[in-house]
XYZ file of N, CA, C and O in Angstrom:
380
model
N 147.414 145.816 114.592
C 146.292 145.729 114.063
C 146.319 144.587 112.595
O 147.799 144.936 111.993
N 146.365 143.748 112.983
C 146.304 142.761 112.488
C 146.461 142.336 110.800
O 144.818 142.647 110.786
N 146.800 142.004 109.641
C 145.580 142.548 108.472
C 144.782 144.178 108.015
O 143.623 143.559 107.625
N 145.051 144.848 108.708
C 144.861 145.936 108.575
C 142.761 145.410 109.027
O 141.951 146.431 107.811
N 143.073 145.011 109.335
C 141.733 145.761 110.662
C 140.364 144.040 109.594
O 139.286 143.028 109.741
N 141.286 142.985 108.771
C 140.120 142.196 107.865
C 140.248 140.734 108.602
O 139.096 139.956 108.433
N 141.098 140.569 109.033
C 141.270 138.766 109.564
C 140.402 139.029 110.793
O 139.756 138.471 111.306
N 140.277 139.754 111.511
C 138.578 139.700 112.665
C 137.012 138.981 112.033
O 136.158 139.217 112.155
N 136.908 140.434 110.719
C 135.661 140.111 110.011
C 135.273 138.774 109.235
O 134.657 137.927 108.820
N 136.486 138.617 108.674
C 136.726 136.987 108.609
C 135.755 135.508 109.262
O 135.244 134.888 108.435
N 136.410 136.047 110.395
C 135.353 134.710 111.028
C 134.239 134.975 110.980
O 132.780 133.761 111.100
N 133.343 136.338 110.828
C 131.881 135.860 110.896
C 131.639 135.713 109.393
O 130.175 135.074 110.169
N 132.471 135.852 109.127
C 131.513 135.354 107.297
C 130.974 134.063 107.384
O 130.777 133.616 106.398
N 132.290 133.182 108.079
C 131.818 131.475 107.990
C 130.416 131.532 109.267
O 129.482 130.194 108.391
N 130.380 132.327 109.903
C 128.665 132.037 110.463
C 127.391 132.376 109.701
O 126.369 132.290 109.372
N 127.785 134.139 109.323
C 127.089 134.459 107.979
C 126.281 134.511 106.803
O 124.713 134.031 106.394
N 127.023 134.269 106.022
C 127.116 133.063 104.510
C 126.202 132.101 104.801
O 125.320 132.147 103.653
N 126.275 130.687 105.189
C 125.320 129.552 105.480
C 123.848 130.335 106.125
O 123.261 129.600 105.386
N 124.002 130.935 106.928
C 122.939 131.849 107.460
C 122.078 132.265 106.131
O 121.034 131.875 106.575
N 122.957 132.913 105.527
C 122.211 133.744 103.969
C 122.013 133.037 103.261
O 120.171 133.194 102.262
N 122.575 131.730 103.418
C 122.111 130.751 102.498
C 120.494 129.602 102.417
O 119.889 129.699 102.428
N 120.732 129.532 104.068
C 119.327 128.888 104.377
C 118.426 129.726 104.439
O 117.001 129.393 103.862
N 118.362 130.446 104.699
C 117.202 132.104 104.777
C 116.685 132.224 102.975
O 115.170 131.651 103.337
N 117.820 131.847 102.662
C 117.451 131.925 100.472
C 116.277 130.755 100.132
O 115.256 130.685 99.341
N 117.380 129.530 100.714
C 116.784 128.495 100.082
C 115.302 128.140 101.171
O 114.049 128.026 100.349
N 115.017 128.891 102.021
C 113.326 128.574 103.084
C 112.219 130.008 102.615
O 111.208 128.958 101.798
N 112.866 130.653 101.572
C 112.082 131.537 100.890
C 111.512 131.787 100.077
O 109.951 131.578 99.697
N 112.980 130.731 99.628
C 112.486 130.017 97.559
C 111.202 128.846 97.876
O 110.206 128.821 97.169
N 111.095 128.168 99.343
C 111.234 127.061 99.471
C 109.176 127.693 99.699
O 108.084 126.183 98.805
N 108.520 128.545 100.266
C 108.041 128.872 100.817
C 107.163 129.849 100.255
O 105.631 129.859 99.776
N 107.491 130.361 98.923
C 106.918 131.000 98.123
C 106.462 129.785 96.597
O 105.555 129.802 96.334
N 106.831 129.056 96.728
C 106.756 127.435 95.824
C 105.767 126.267 95.814
O 104.968 126.942 95.404
N 105.474 126.613 97.336
C 104.295 125.807 98.065
C 103.258 126.946 98.302
O 102.155 125.945 98.049
N 104.160 128.275 98.205
C 101.989 128.931 98.631
C 102.044 129.461 96.696
O 100.682 129.686 97.438
N 102.442 128.876 96.036
C 101.916 129.268 94.489
C 101.465 128.109 93.860
O 100.421 127.751 93.120
N 101.899 126.624 94.590
C 101.469 125.763 94.200
C 99.932 125.554 94.409
O 99.518 125.281 94.116
N 99.622 126.038 95.763
C 98.610 126.144 96.893
C 97.364 126.405 96.191
O 96.019 126.526 95.720
N 97.713 127.964 95.154
C 97.029 128.764 94.389
C 96.519 127.914 92.609
O 95.509 127.876 92.356
N 97.050 127.152 93.021
C 97.403 126.112 91.171
C 96.246 125.824 91.053
O 95.689 125.563 89.910
N 95.975 124.835 92.644
C 95.443 123.742 92.952
C 92.950 123.967 92.708
O 93.243 125.072 93.062
N 92.689 123.813 92.293
C 91.572 123.970 92.093
C 91.149 122.888 93.276
O 91.703 122.436 93.854
N 90.019 124.348 94.099
C 89.357 123.773 95.240
C 88.712 122.791 95.009
O 88.654 122.055 94.138
N 89.126 122.079 97.238
C 87.943 120.179 96.395
C 86.881 120.730 96.646
O 86.733 121.582 97.002
N 86.041 119.796 95.372
C 84.813 119.947 96.000
C 83.384 119.112 96.881
O 84.280 118.767 97.705
N 83.097 120.045 97.123
C 81.545 119.682 98.272
C 81.095 118.496 98.183
O 80.578 119.200 96.637
N 81.334 117.882 98.863
C 80.336 116.931 98.342
C 78.801 117.020 98.839
O 77.855 116.682 98.693
N 78.650 118.203 100.168
C 76.467 118.101 100.293
C 77.145 119.431 101.388
O 78.271 120.095 101.601
N 76.025 120.159 101.061
C 76.045 121.340 101.128
C 75.654 121.336 102.683
O 75.540 120.019 103.383
N 76.394 123.080 103.537
C 76.551 123.186 104.329
C 74.404 123.031 105.048
O 74.002 122.493 105.179
N 75.071 122.029 106.464
C 74.202 121.623 107.398
C 73.179 122.838 107.450
O 71.960 122.868 107.902
N 73.000 124.429 107.567
C 72.885 125.194 107.959
C 71.930 126.066 106.285
O 71.211 126.923 106.460
N 71.524 125.596 105.394
C 71.441 125.531 104.311
C 70.096 123.833 104.836
O 70.248 123.720 103.999
N 68.700 124.250 104.004
C 67.955 123.317 103.267
C 68.002 123.393 102.383
O 68.232 124.243 101.358
N 67.976 121.857 101.631
C 68.108 121.317 100.675
C 66.760 121.474 100.170
O 66.758 122.226 98.152
N 65.206 121.671 100.533
C 64.486 121.736 99.857
C 63.662 122.915 100.835
O 62.736 122.797 101.938
N 63.010 123.936 100.225
C 62.973 125.276 101.278
C 61.127 125.046 100.432
O 60.005 125.601 100.096
N 60.391 123.845 100.671
C 58.919 123.454 100.668
C 58.994 123.126 101.797
O 59.017 123.060 103.077
N 57.919 122.738 102.398
C 56.854 121.491 103.297
C 58.131 121.315 104.018
O 57.855 121.297 105.557
N 58.804 120.022 103.808
C 59.936 120.160 104.417
C 60.551 120.719 105.507
O 60.726 120.120 107.105
N 60.389 121.763 104.888
C 61.520 123.022 106.005
C 60.883 123.446 107.048
O 61.526 123.907 108.065
N 59.568 123.486 107.367
C 58.611 123.567 108.634
C 59.034 122.435 109.066
O 57.389 122.993 110.288
N 58.786 120.817 108.894
C 59.099 119.976 109.632
C 60.013 120.025 111.092
O 61.231 120.193 110.614
N 59.853 119.302 111.976
C 60.776 119.621 113.000
C 61.693 118.582 112.218
O 61.738 117.656 111.653
N 62.740 118.642 113.115
C 64.003 117.788 112.472
C 64.099 115.951 112.679
O 63.812 115.930 111.805
N 63.172 115.869 113.465
C 63.607 114.884 113.584
C 62.038 113.887 112.999
O 62.618 112.685 112.157
N 60.644 114.745 111.885
C 60.582 114.580 111.578
C 60.843 114.323 110.462
O 60.971 113.134 109.359
N 61.712 115.641 110.336
C 62.190 115.308 108.184
C 63.086 114.497 108.130
O 63.550 113.411 107.386
N 64.146 113.889 109.448
C 65.145 113.288 109.046
C 64.719 111.242 109.028
O 65.024 110.577 107.881
N 63.339 111.060 109.929
C 62.354 110.068 109.314
C 61.693 110.277 107.778
O 62.209 108.310 107.653
N 61.131 110.879 107.639
C 60.815 110.780 106.173
C 61.757 110.709 105.141
O 61.874 109.925 104.263
N 62.761 110.985 105.866
C 64.072 110.933 104.604
C 64.298 109.502 104.176
O 64.918 108.981 103.098
N 64.788 109.434 105.985
C 65.389 107.766 105.519
C 64.234 107.073 105.189
O 64.651 105.454 104.193
N 62.683 107.104 105.876
C 62.184 106.170 104.514
C 62.010 106.797 102.808
O 62.173 105.486 102.385
N 62.020 107.254 102.566
C 62.633 107.788 101.026
C 63.585 107.687 100.624
O 63.121 107.366 99.430
N 65.363 107.356 100.886
C 65.880 106.260 100.458
C 65.846 104.952 100.681
O 66.219 103.835 100.276
N 64.788 104.498 101.323
C 64.379 103.371 101.784
C 65.393 101.994 102.999
O 64.791 100.792 102.657
N 65.726 103.098 103.784
C 66.477 102.808 104.741
C 65.710 101.904 105.737
O 65.655 101.058 107.068
N 63.993 102.892 105.697
C 63.052 101.375 106.692
C 62.007 100.916 105.803
O 61.469 102.192 105.293
N 61.415 100.040 106.877
C 60.065 99.846 105.888
C 58.816 100.628 106.473
O 58.243 101.516 106.284
N 57.366 100.788 105.483
C 56.406 100.907 105.544
C 55.890 101.003 107.017
O 55.744 102.071 107.753
N 55.705 99.816 107.814
C 56.131 99.047 109.229
C 56.725 100.441 110.077
O 55.830 100.858 111.184
N 57.275 99.746 109.898
C 58.862 101.418 111.676
C 58.575 102.612 110.494
O 58.528 103.140 112.238
N 58.509 103.098 110.017
C 57.883 104.473 109.621
C 57.250 105.013 109.787
O 56.297 105.996 111.157
N 55.662 103.923 109.548
C 54.166 104.277 110.538
C 54.683 104.262 112.022
O 54.254 105.415 112.515
N 55.268 103.391 112.517
C 55.476 103.274 113.599
C 56.604 104.507 114.775
O 56.387 104.710 114.842
N 57.254 104.592 114.052
C 58.228 106.132 114.805
C 57.513 107.228 114.855
O 57.854 107.485 114.833
N 56.623 107.414 113.361
C 55.938 108.672 113.060
C 55.069 108.615 114.490
O 54.432 109.987 114.960
N 54.791 107.571 114.670
C 53.337 107.570 115.815
C 54.166 107.983 117.414
O 53.226 108.286 118.109
N 55.187 107.127 117.315
C 55.871 107.568 118.888
C 55.879 109.749 118.550
O 56.240 110.304 119.316
N 56.845 109.327 117.480
C 56.978 111.626 117.415
C 56.062 112.272 117.273
O 56.237 113.260 118.331
N 54.498 111.346 116.449
C 53.357 112.936 116.809
C 52.872 112.566 118.337
O 51.847 113.848 118.807
N 53.102 111.499 118.782
C 52.641 111.533 121.328
C 53.427 112.831 121.588
O 54.267 112.679 120.911
N 51.983 113.190 122.348
C 52.959 114.308 123.524
C 53.264 112.845 124.814
O 53.714 112.013 124.918
N 54.967 113.951 125.341
C 55.394 113.575 126.026
C 54.909 113.420 126.967
O 53.994 114.682 127.534
N 54.783 112.266 127.998
C 54.357 112.574 129.632
C 54.848 112.386 130.088
O 55.942 111.639 130.469
């Protein structure tokens, strides 16, 4: 036995210690990253989810196409003549 058994184990230490250091650095990096995510406030929501109605009034009972048409007219995207023509087409029975 050379070196009372210490010589054979030293070869593994050159492999083991770099792996321990790399693992420690990775764990610290993950902890820092997860801590930074928790301290950041959540991003603001620009608009409500699609399943929630903005107004629970009569507009909620209208078909989706009619409600969209009314919203476009209210925002000024289409003029009154265009609104009335499109509304007539929506109210026509499918032939």
